[in-house]
mmCIF file of C-alpha atoms in Angstrom:
data_model
loop_
_atom_site.group_PDB
_atom_site.id
_atom_site.type_symbol
_atom_site.label_atom_id
_atom_site.label_comp_id
_atom_site.label_asym_id
_atom_site.label_seq_id
_atom_site.Cartn_x
_atom_site.Cartn_y
_atom_site.Cartn_z
ATOM 1 C CA MET A 2 32.085 -29.436 7.571
ATOM 2 C CA ARG A 3 28.754 -31.213 8.137
ATOM 3 C CA ALA A 4 25.644 -30.084 6.604
ATOM 4 C CA ILE A 5 21.841 -31.766 5.445
ATOM 5 C CA ASN A 6 22.739 -33.652 2.044
ATOM 6 C CA LEU A 7 19.702 -34.844 0.007
ATOM 7 C CA ASN A 8 20.075 -38.509 -0.930
ATOM 8 C CA GLY A 9 17.744 -38.257 -4.112
ATOM 9 C CA PHE A 10 14.530 -36.345 -3.995
ATOM 10 C CA GLY A 11 11.469 -37.390 -2.324
ATOM 11 C CA GLY A 12 9.945 -37.355 1.656
ATOM 12 C CA PRO A 13 11.862 -35.924 4.590
ATOM 13 C CA GLU A 14 13.740 -39.228 4.916
ATOM 14 C CA VAL A 15 15.839 -38.046 1.987
ATOM 15 C CA MET A 16 17.895 -35.508 4.258
ATOM 16 C CA GLN A 17 20.837 -36.523 5.956
ATOM 17 C CA TRP A 18 23.289 -34.949 8.238
ATOM 18 C CA SER A 19 26.636 -35.697 6.803
ATOM 19 C CA ALA A 20 30.111 -34.325 5.617
ATOM 20 C CA ALA A 21 30.061 -31.756 3.093
ATOM 21 C CA ALA A 22 32.483 -29.460 1.364
ATOM 22 C CA ASP A 23 33.705 -26.528 3.160
ATOM 23 C CA PRO A 24 32.876 -22.917 1.386
ATOM 24 C CA THR A 25 34.847 -20.191 1.170
ATOM 25 C CA PRO A 26 33.862 -16.353 0.881
ATOM 26 C CA GLY A 27 34.408 -14.573 -2.612
ATOM 27 C CA HIS A 28 34.644 -11.230 -3.051
ATOM 28 C CA GLY A 29 32.636 -9.588 -1.074
ATOM 29 C CA GLU A 30 31.069 -12.081 0.908
ATOM 30 C CA VAL A 31 31.389 -13.120 4.336
ATOM 31 C CA LEU A 32 31.699 -16.729 6.028
ATOM 32 C CA ILE A 33 29.316 -17.351 8.566
ATOM 33 C CA GLU A 34 29.636 -19.988 11.421
ATOM 34 C CA VAL A 35 26.134 -20.994 11.638
ATOM 35 C CA ALA A 36 24.111 -21.335 14.965
ATOM 36 C CA ALA A 37 20.548 -21.836 13.192
ATOM 37 C CA ALA A 38 18.810 -22.109 10.637
ATOM 38 C CA GLY A 39 14.881 -21.350 9.603
ATOM 39 C CA VAL A 40 12.824 -23.929 7.721
ATOM 40 C CA ASN A 41 10.832 -22.650 4.787
ATOM 41 C CA ARG A 42 8.285 -24.049 2.311
ATOM 42 C CA ALA A 43 10.639 -23.518 -0.290
ATOM 43 C CA ASP A 44 12.838 -25.985 1.499
ATOM 44 C CA GLN A 45 10.322 -28.714 1.179
ATOM 45 C CA MET A 46 9.669 -27.826 -2.749
ATOM 46 C CA GLN A 47 13.907 -28.247 -3.133
ATOM 47 C CA ARG A 48 13.861 -31.563 -1.168
ATOM 48 C CA GLN A 49 10.963 -32.610 -3.668
ATOM 49 C CA GLY A 50 12.862 -31.623 -6.763
ATOM 50 C CA HIS A 51 10.366 -28.902 -7.430
ATOM 51 C CA TYR A 52 12.613 -25.902 -6.480
ATOM 52 C CA PRO A 53 16.182 -26.035 -7.472
ATOM 53 C CA PRO A 54 18.572 -23.318 -6.197
ATOM 54 C CA PRO A 55 19.939 -20.548 -8.695
ATOM 55 C CA ALA A 56 22.678 -20.910 -10.925
ATOM 56 C CA GLY A 57 25.853 -20.558 -8.561
ATOM 57 C CA ALA A 58 23.953 -21.131 -5.297
ATOM 58 C CA SER A 59 24.862 -23.700 -2.884
ATOM 59 C CA GLU A 60 22.568 -26.989 -2.968
ATOM 60 C CA VAL A 61 22.470 -27.196 0.362
ATOM 61 C CA LEU A 62 18.862 -26.355 1.799
ATOM 62 C CA GLY A 63 18.324 -23.075 3.723
ATOM 63 C CA LEU A 64 17.267 -19.971 2.976
ATOM 64 C CA GLU A 65 18.097 -17.843 6.007
ATOM 65 C CA CYS A 66 20.509 -18.376 9.108
ATOM 66 C CA SER A 67 21.963 -16.895 12.050
ATOM 67 C CA GLY A 68 25.377 -17.230 13.809
ATOM 68 C CA VAL A 69 29.030 -15.418 14.000
ATOM 69 C CA VAL A 70 31.344 -14.044 11.015
ATOM 70 C CA ALA A 71 33.982 -16.276 10.811
ATOM 71 C CA GLU A 72 35.962 -14.777 7.822
ATOM 72 C CA LEU A 73 36.097 -12.008 5.473
ATOM 73 C CA GLY A 74 36.193 -12.241 1.844
ATOM 74 C CA ASP A 75 38.178 -9.232 0.027
ATOM 75 C CA GLY A 76 36.360 -6.149 -0.332
ATOM 76 C CA VAL A 77 34.407 -6.581 2.949
ATOM 77 C CA HIS A 78 34.648 -3.742 5.432
ATOM 78 C CA GLU A 79 31.333 -3.359 6.869
ATOM 79 C CA TRP A 80 31.666 -6.546 9.080
ATOM 80 C CA GLN A 81 34.225 -7.821 11.633
ATOM 81 C CA VAL A 82 34.951 -11.445 12.798
ATOM 82 C CA GLY A 83 32.706 -12.382 15.776
ATOM 83 C CA ASP A 84 30.102 -10.346 15.043
ATOM 84 C CA ARG A 85 26.295 -11.795 15.522
ATOM 85 C CA VAL A 86 24.331 -11.537 12.328
ATOM 86 C CA CYS A 87 21.319 -13.313 10.561
ATOM 87 C CA ALA A 88 21.598 -13.612 6.842
ATOM 88 C CA LEU A 89 19.401 -13.973 3.940
ATOM 89 C CA LEU A 90 20.763 -16.929 1.952
ATOM 90 C CA SER A 91 20.170 -18.167 -1.728
ATOM 91 C CA GLY A 92 21.050 -21.562 0.031
ATOM 92 C CA GLY A 93 23.455 -23.258 2.566
ATOM 93 C CA GLY A 94 21.916 -22.534 5.437
ATOM 94 C CA TYR A 95 21.144 -26.388 6.944
ATOM 95 C CA ALA A 96 25.049 -26.540 7.534
ATOM 96 C CA GLU A 97 27.843 -25.592 9.907
ATOM 97 C CA ARG A 98 29.191 -23.087 7.603
ATOM 98 C CA VAL A 99 27.733 -20.833 4.956
ATOM 99 C CA ALA A 100 29.204 -18.235 2.608
ATOM 100 C CA VAL A 101 26.996 -15.107 1.506
ATOM 101 C CA PRO A 102 27.161 -11.620 0.148
ATOM 102 C CA ALA A 103 27.884 -9.125 2.967
ATOM 103 C CA THR A 104 25.162 -7.147 1.779
ATOM 104 C CA GLN A 105 22.757 -9.613 2.739
ATOM 105 C CA VAL A 106 23.782 -9.691 6.103
ATOM 106 C CA LEU A 107 21.790 -8.157 9.018
ATOM 107 C CA PRO A 108 22.977 -7.633 12.690
ATOM 108 C CA VAL A 109 21.316 -9.462 15.450
ATOM 109 C CA PRO A 110 19.747 -6.898 17.738
ATOM 110 C CA ASP A 111 21.278 -7.209 21.376
ATOM 111 C CA GLY A 112 19.462 -9.431 23.455
ATOM 112 C CA LEU A 113 17.943 -11.668 20.719
ATOM 113 C CA ASP A 114 18.754 -15.213 20.836
ATOM 114 C CA LEU A 115 20.665 -16.577 17.785
ATOM 115 C CA GLY A 116 17.855 -19.471 17.409
ATOM 116 C CA ALA A 117 15.252 -16.668 17.252
ATOM 117 C CA ALA A 118 17.178 -14.497 14.698
ATOM 118 C CA ALA A 119 17.638 -17.205 12.230
ATOM 119 C CA GLY A 120 13.375 -16.910 11.817
ATOM 120 C CA LEU A 121 13.978 -13.330 10.784
ATOM 121 C CA PRO A 122 15.624 -12.696 7.310
ATOM 122 C CA GLU A 123 13.357 -14.458 5.150
ATOM 123 C CA VAL A 124 10.258 -13.495 6.639
ATOM 124 C CA ALA A 125 11.267 -9.976 7.061
ATOM 125 C CA ALA A 126 12.672 -9.789 3.426
ATOM 126 C CA THR A 127 9.298 -11.322 1.909
ATOM 127 C CA VAL A 128 6.749 -9.062 4.162
ATOM 128 C CA TRP A 129 8.731 -6.021 3.937
ATOM 129 C CA SER A 130 9.456 -6.068 0.351
ATOM 130 C CA ASN A 131 6.225 -7.350 -0.529
ATOM 131 C CA LEU A 132 3.822 -5.070 1.807
ATOM 132 C CA VAL A 133 5.636 -2.066 1.652
ATOM 133 C CA MET A 134 8.389 -1.979 -1.261
ATOM 134 C CA THR A 135 5.949 -3.332 -3.741
ATOM 135 C CA ALA A 136 2.129 -2.519 -2.301
ATOM 136 C CA GLY A 137 3.037 0.721 -0.487
ATOM 137 C CA LEU A 138 1.189 -0.277 2.948
ATOM 138 C CA HIS A 139 0.336 2.672 4.863
ATOM 139 C CA ALA A 140 -1.789 3.645 8.084
ATOM 140 C CA ASN A 141 -5.436 3.152 7.705
ATOM 141 C CA GLN A 142 -5.166 0.758 5.194
ATOM 142 C CA LEU A 143 -7.029 -2.598 5.488
ATOM 143 C CA VAL A 144 -4.790 -5.634 5.006
ATOM 144 C CA LEU A 145 -5.891 -9.194 4.395
ATOM 145 C CA ILE A 146 -3.011 -11.708 5.428
ATOM 146 C CA HIS A 147 -3.718 -15.460 4.468
ATOM 147 C CA GLY A 148 -2.236 -17.952 6.578
ATOM 148 C CA GLY A 149 -2.045 -16.125 9.605
ATOM 149 C CA GLY A 150 -0.419 -18.328 11.897
ATOM 150 C CA SER A 151 2.666 -19.098 9.633
ATOM 151 C CA GLY A 152 5.921 -17.621 9.766
ATOM 152 C CA ILE A 153 5.057 -15.024 7.156
ATOM 153 C CA GLY A 154 1.757 -14.511 8.512
ATOM 154 C CA THR A 155 2.747 -13.932 12.276
ATOM 155 C CA HIS A 156 5.466 -11.476 10.971
ATOM 156 C CA ALA A 157 3.278 -9.702 8.345
ATOM 157 C CA ILE A 158 0.165 -8.875 11.192
ATOM 158 C CA GLN A 159 3.102 -7.319 13.584
ATOM 159 C CA VAL A 160 4.423 -5.202 10.677
ATOM 160 C CA ALA A 161 1.332 -3.805 9.192
ATOM 161 C CA THR A 162 0.134 -3.029 12.768
ATOM 162 C CA ALA A 163 3.119 -1.171 13.476
ATOM 163 C CA LEU A 164 2.581 1.133 10.393
ATOM 164 C CA GLY A 165 -0.865 1.678 11.467
ATOM 165 C CA ALA A 166 -2.731 -0.604 8.960
ATOM 166 C CA ARG A 167 -5.853 -2.833 10.261
ATOM 167 C CA VAL A 168 -5.068 -6.419 9.882
ATOM 168 C CA ALA A 169 -7.675 -9.425 8.778
ATOM 169 C CA VAL A 170 -6.302 -12.800 8.887
ATOM 170 C CA THR A 171 -7.335 -16.220 7.940
ATOM 171 C CA ALA A 172 -6.434 -19.577 9.803
ATOM 172 C CA GLY A 173 -7.804 -22.500 10.470
ATOM 173 C CA THR A 174 -8.522 -23.077 14.294
ATOM 174 C CA VAL A 175 -9.997 -20.822 16.911
ATOM 175 C CA GLU A 176 -6.447 -20.989 18.765
ATOM 176 C CA LYS A 177 -4.211 -19.683 16.100
ATOM 177 C CA LEU A 178 -6.932 -16.849 15.301
ATOM 178 C CA THR A 179 -6.700 -16.076 18.979
ATOM 179 C CA ARG A 180 -3.019 -15.981 18.997
ATOM 180 C CA CYS A 181 -3.327 -13.650 15.710
ATOM 181 C CA ALA A 182 -5.415 -11.205 17.747
ATOM 182 C CA GLU A 183 -2.855 -10.969 20.231
ATOM 183 C CA LEU A 184 -0.208 -9.983 17.362
ATOM 184 C CA GLY A 185 -2.527 -7.157 16.607
ATOM 185 C CA ALA A 186 -5.121 -8.783 13.965
ATOM 186 C CA SER A 187 -8.499 -7.307 14.394
ATOM 187 C CA VAL A 188 -10.546 -9.190 11.925
ATOM 188 C CA LEU A 189 -10.505 -12.745 12.293
ATOM 189 C CA ILE A 190 -11.704 -15.476 9.776
ATOM 190 C CA ASN A 191 -12.037 -19.249 9.848
ATOM 191 C CA TYR A 192 -11.176 -20.360 6.448
ATOM 192 C CA ARG A 193 -12.869 -23.453 7.411
ATOM 193 C CA ASP A 194 -16.109 -22.172 8.623
ATOM 194 C CA ASP A 195 -16.326 -18.303 6.989
ATOM 195 C CA ASP A 196 -16.270 -16.837 3.844
ATOM 196 C CA PHE A 197 -13.285 -14.740 3.577
ATOM 197 C CA VAL A 198 -15.032 -12.478 0.788
ATOM 198 C CA ALA A 199 -17.874 -11.569 2.892
ATOM 199 C CA ALA A 200 -15.895 -10.896 6.229
ATOM 200 C CA VAL A 201 -13.489 -8.573 4.569
ATOM 201 C CA ARG A 202 -16.319 -6.684 2.650
ATOM 202 C CA ALA A 203 -18.127 -6.355 5.660
ATOM 203 C CA GLU A 204 -14.995 -4.087 6.785
ATOM 204 C CA GLN A 205 -15.188 -0.545 5.653
ATOM 205 C CA SER A 206 -11.770 -0.033 4.148
ATOM 206 C CA ALA A 207 -10.537 3.792 4.921
ATOM 207 C CA ALA A 208 -9.521 3.867 1.171
ATOM 208 C CA ASP A 209 -11.940 3.328 -1.267
ATOM 209 C CA GLY A 210 -14.989 1.355 -0.032
ATOM 210 C CA PRO A 211 -15.611 -1.983 1.670
ATOM 211 C CA GLY A 212 -12.729 -4.646 0.710
ATOM 212 C CA ALA A 213 -9.127 -5.115 1.477
ATOM 213 C CA ASP A 214 -6.296 -2.642 0.232
ATOM 214 C CA ILE A 215 -3.689 -5.081 0.172
ATOM 215 C CA ILE A 216 -4.322 -8.943 0.257
ATOM 216 C CA LEU A 217 -1.127 -10.740 0.949
ATOM 217 C CA ASP A 218 -1.537 -14.317 -0.587
ATOM 218 C CA LEU A 219 0.252 -17.684 -0.209
ATOM 219 C CA MET A 220 -2.357 -19.728 -1.852
ATOM 220 C CA GLY A 221 -2.498 -18.802 -5.471
ATOM 221 C CA ALA A 222 -4.631 -20.350 -7.887
ATOM 222 C CA SER A 223 -7.399 -21.732 -5.616
ATOM 223 C CA TYR A 224 -7.919 -18.365 -4.080
ATOM 224 C CA LEU A 225 -7.351 -16.110 -7.036
ATOM 225 C CA ALA A 226 -11.053 -15.231 -7.961
ATOM 226 C CA ARG A 227 -12.198 -14.836 -4.546
ATOM 227 C CA ASN A 228 -8.680 -12.678 -3.836
ATOM 228 C CA VAL A 229 -10.213 -10.336 -6.868
ATOM 229 C CA GLU A 230 -13.657 -10.356 -5.165
ATOM 230 C CA ALA A 231 -12.404 -9.303 -1.960
ATOM 231 C CA LEU A 232 -10.260 -6.491 -3.079
ATOM 232 C CA ALA A 233 -11.378 -2.800 -2.240
ATOM 233 C CA ALA A 234 -11.424 -0.405 -5.166
ATOM 234 C CA HIS A 235 -7.731 0.425 -6.453
ATOM 235 C CA GLY A 236 -6.647 -2.703 -4.096
ATOM 236 C CA GLN A 237 -3.835 -4.764 -4.537
ATOM 237 C CA LEU A 238 -3.245 -8.413 -4.495
ATOM 238 C CA VAL A 239 0.476 -9.773 -3.753
ATOM 239 C CA VAL A 240 0.872 -13.564 -4.582
ATOM 240 C CA ILE A 241 4.025 -14.996 -2.981
ATOM 241 C CA GLY A 242 3.139 -18.520 -2.956
ATOM 242 C CA MET A 243 1.261 -21.101 -4.428
ATOM 243 C CA GLN A 244 0.225 -23.730 -2.144
ATOM 244 C CA GLY A 245 -3.162 -23.804 -3.837
ATOM 245 C CA GLY A 246 -2.223 -24.364 -7.361
ATOM 246 C CA ILE A 247 -0.477 -22.704 -10.343
ATOM 247 C CA SER A 248 -3.560 -22.337 -12.610
ATOM 248 C CA ALA A 249 -6.514 -20.473 -12.399
ATOM 249 C CA GLU A 250 -9.110 -18.347 -14.462
ATOM 250 C CA LEU A 251 -8.882 -14.708 -14.235
ATOM 251 C CA ASN A 252 -12.034 -12.687 -14.456
ATOM 252 C CA LEU A 253 -10.209 -9.518 -16.042
ATOM 253 C CA GLY A 254 -13.667 -7.751 -15.662
ATOM 254 C CA ALA A 255 -13.587 -7.824 -12.212
ATOM 255 C CA LEU A 256 -10.407 -6.600 -12.002
ATOM 256 C CA LEU A 257 -11.124 -3.770 -14.360
ATOM 257 C CA ARG A 258 -14.131 -2.658 -12.323
ATOM 258 C CA LYS A 259 -11.668 -2.550 -9.354
ATOM 259 C CA TRP A 260 -8.763 -0.652 -11.003
ATOM 260 C CA GLY A 261 -7.244 -3.728 -9.062
ATOM 261 C CA THR A 262 -3.530 -4.716 -9.540
ATOM 262 C CA ILE A 263 -1.918 -8.196 -9.034
ATOM 263 C CA HIS A 264 1.635 -8.627 -8.372
ATOM 264 C CA ALA A 265 3.441 -12.222 -8.124
ATOM 265 C CA THR A 266 6.959 -12.090 -6.655
ATOM 266 C CA ASN A 267 9.641 -14.508 -5.678
ATOM 267 C CA LEU A 268 12.299 -13.540 -3.233
ATOM 268 C CA ARG A 269 15.075 -16.225 -3.876
ATOM 269 C CA ALA A 270 15.615 -15.787 -7.464
ATOM 270 C CA ARG A 271 15.982 -11.858 -7.147
ATOM 271 C CA PRO A 272 19.428 -10.425 -8.083
ATOM 272 C CA SER A 273 22.133 -9.813 -5.353
ATOM 273 C CA THR A 274 22.108 -6.341 -6.285
ATOM 274 C CA GLY A 275 20.196 -3.646 -8.148
ATOM 275 C CA VAL A 276 16.559 -2.221 -8.433
ATOM 276 C CA GLY A 277 14.722 -4.946 -6.092
ATOM 277 C CA GLY A 278 17.526 -6.794 -5.574
ATOM 278 C CA LYS A 279 18.280 -8.645 -2.065
ATOM 279 C CA ALA A 280 20.910 -5.841 -0.995
ATOM 280 C CA GLU A 281 18.089 -3.015 -1.840
ATOM 281 C CA ILE A 282 15.721 -5.237 0.638
ATOM 282 C CA ILE A 283 18.402 -5.616 3.109
ATOM 283 C CA THR A 284 18.841 -2.053 3.240
ATOM 284 C CA GLU A 285 15.363 -0.853 3.552
ATOM 285 C CA LEU A 286 14.936 -3.419 6.511
ATOM 286 C CA THR A 287 18.067 -2.175 8.330
ATOM 287 C CA ARG A 288 16.653 1.398 7.962
ATOM 288 C CA HIS A 289 13.031 0.638 8.704
ATOM 289 C CA LEU A 290 12.149 -2.536 10.225
ATOM 290 C CA TRP A 291 15.498 -3.422 12.368
ATOM 291 C CA PRO A 292 14.662 -0.565 14.660
ATOM 292 C CA LEU A 293 11.398 -2.069 15.406
ATOM 293 C CA ILE A 294 12.677 -5.398 16.001
ATOM 294 C CA ALA A 295 15.281 -3.927 18.408
ATOM 295 C CA ASP A 296 12.820 -2.264 20.624
ATOM 296 C CA GLY A 297 10.411 -4.894 20.663
ATOM 297 C CA THR A 298 7.735 -3.503 18.554
ATOM 298 C CA VAL A 299 7.793 -6.541 16.199
ATOM 299 C CA VAL A 300 9.323 -10.154 17.526
ATOM 300 C CA PRO A 301 10.248 -13.338 15.742
ATOM 301 C CA VAL A 302 7.604 -15.735 16.784
ATOM 302 C CA ILE A 303 8.854 -19.306 17.069
ATOM 303 C CA GLY A 304 6.953 -22.284 16.842
ATOM 304 C CA ALA A 305 9.087 -25.083 17.303
ATOM 305 C CA GLU A 306 13.384 -25.368 17.553
ATOM 306 C CA LEU A 307 14.883 -28.673 16.902
ATOM 307 C CA PRO A 308 18.540 -29.959 16.476
ATOM 308 C CA ILE A 309 19.610 -29.859 12.787
ATOM 309 C CA ASP A 310 20.114 -33.867 12.748
ATOM 310 C CA GLN A 311 15.997 -34.028 13.071
ATOM 311 C CA ALA A 312 15.433 -31.801 10.206
ATOM 312 C CA ALA A 313 13.102 -34.267 8.678
ATOM 313 C CA GLU A 314 11.126 -34.135 11.914
ATOM 314 C CA ALA A 315 11.115 -30.444 11.274
ATOM 315 C CA HIS A 316 9.896 -30.440 7.747
ATOM 316 C CA ARG A 317 7.522 -33.027 8.809
ATOM 317 C CA LEU A 318 6.129 -30.343 11.693
ATOM 318 C CA LEU A 319 6.364 -27.409 9.130
ATOM 319 C CA ASN A 320 4.003 -29.623 6.606
ATOM 320 C CA SER A 321 1.397 -30.551 9.415
ATOM 321 C CA GLY A 322 0.162 -27.164 9.612
ATOM 322 C CA GLU A 323 0.169 -27.449 13.162
ATOM 323 C CA ILE A 324 2.876 -24.965 14.233
ATOM 324 C CA PHE A 325 2.215 -21.471 15.048
ATOM 325 C CA GLY A 326 4.900 -19.250 13.674
ATOM 326 C CA LYS A 327 8.537 -20.508 12.602
ATOM 327 C CA VAL A 328 10.534 -23.501 12.969
ATOM 328 C CA ILE A 329 13.903 -23.442 13.609
ATOM 329 C CA LEU A 330 16.643 -25.898 13.290
ATOM 330 C CA ARG A 331 19.845 -25.337 15.885
ATOM 331 C CA VAL A 332 22.981 -26.388 14.303
ATOM 332 C CA GLN A 333 25.241 -25.733 17.096
ATOM 333 C CA ASP A 334 26.088 -23.514 20.322
ATOM 334 C CA LEU A 335 27.753 -20.156 19.488
#
């Protein structure tokens, strides 16, 4: 097969579309003929040499894909050859074929294009596992989502709104904020001009006074102090990214006064099975989120789709911050 191989670590130019070893499905795995792959910031970090794949995972970039089941490993009974699927991967999505545990595979809803479906598994698993399974999101809460125009942000807005929460978002342009409003956000904060702490605390949270009941944060260190300040009493800060650095001072007194909680989570390194594992998350998505996708309540937001041999340009686009939603690489027509 062909795949995106890395010619060393570095900028987008190190990625090459070339021959690679064919994967074979092991026990409990399926082989997927890949139609498209989603592009994530984790891919950029791996390309730069900062985020190696977990032990035993494919060295090929790509944490999500869509396609058609081509082969079943021993012990797989829930899928059939020819099924249209998308999958959460530990690696290997930037390729013509990938092997993945059957428990990390999801059906593509009828009528949904395979390209769009490729942008669902990573954001869906990240958002649902953090907002719902970890933070216990429920109706009438105020949720602050940083990076509202990102793939995670555009999905999180829709999920939180569908579950009856009020949504505040940060973004860097009026255009992005307008589009976030169209997805359901009601508190729109331009982080270049506005103080998100003041904006969120001006909102009366239904739970425990002013502030956000849940904050979904991809910035990390640079936002830590202000995120704690923006929390409502008993609020929960969920850190899922470190775009703003990895080290910061935490004022425990401020957190204690709010009875606050900080969670820091990672999706790729989770085990395939067990409590909190990827199989458990996929089961939750199938039961609770996939019906909302099937009926159009939650839709994938695709900002750009490029052919796989333009993976370097796809990474540049994602890094530019100009894209609203997901960037997709089309591998082949299926």
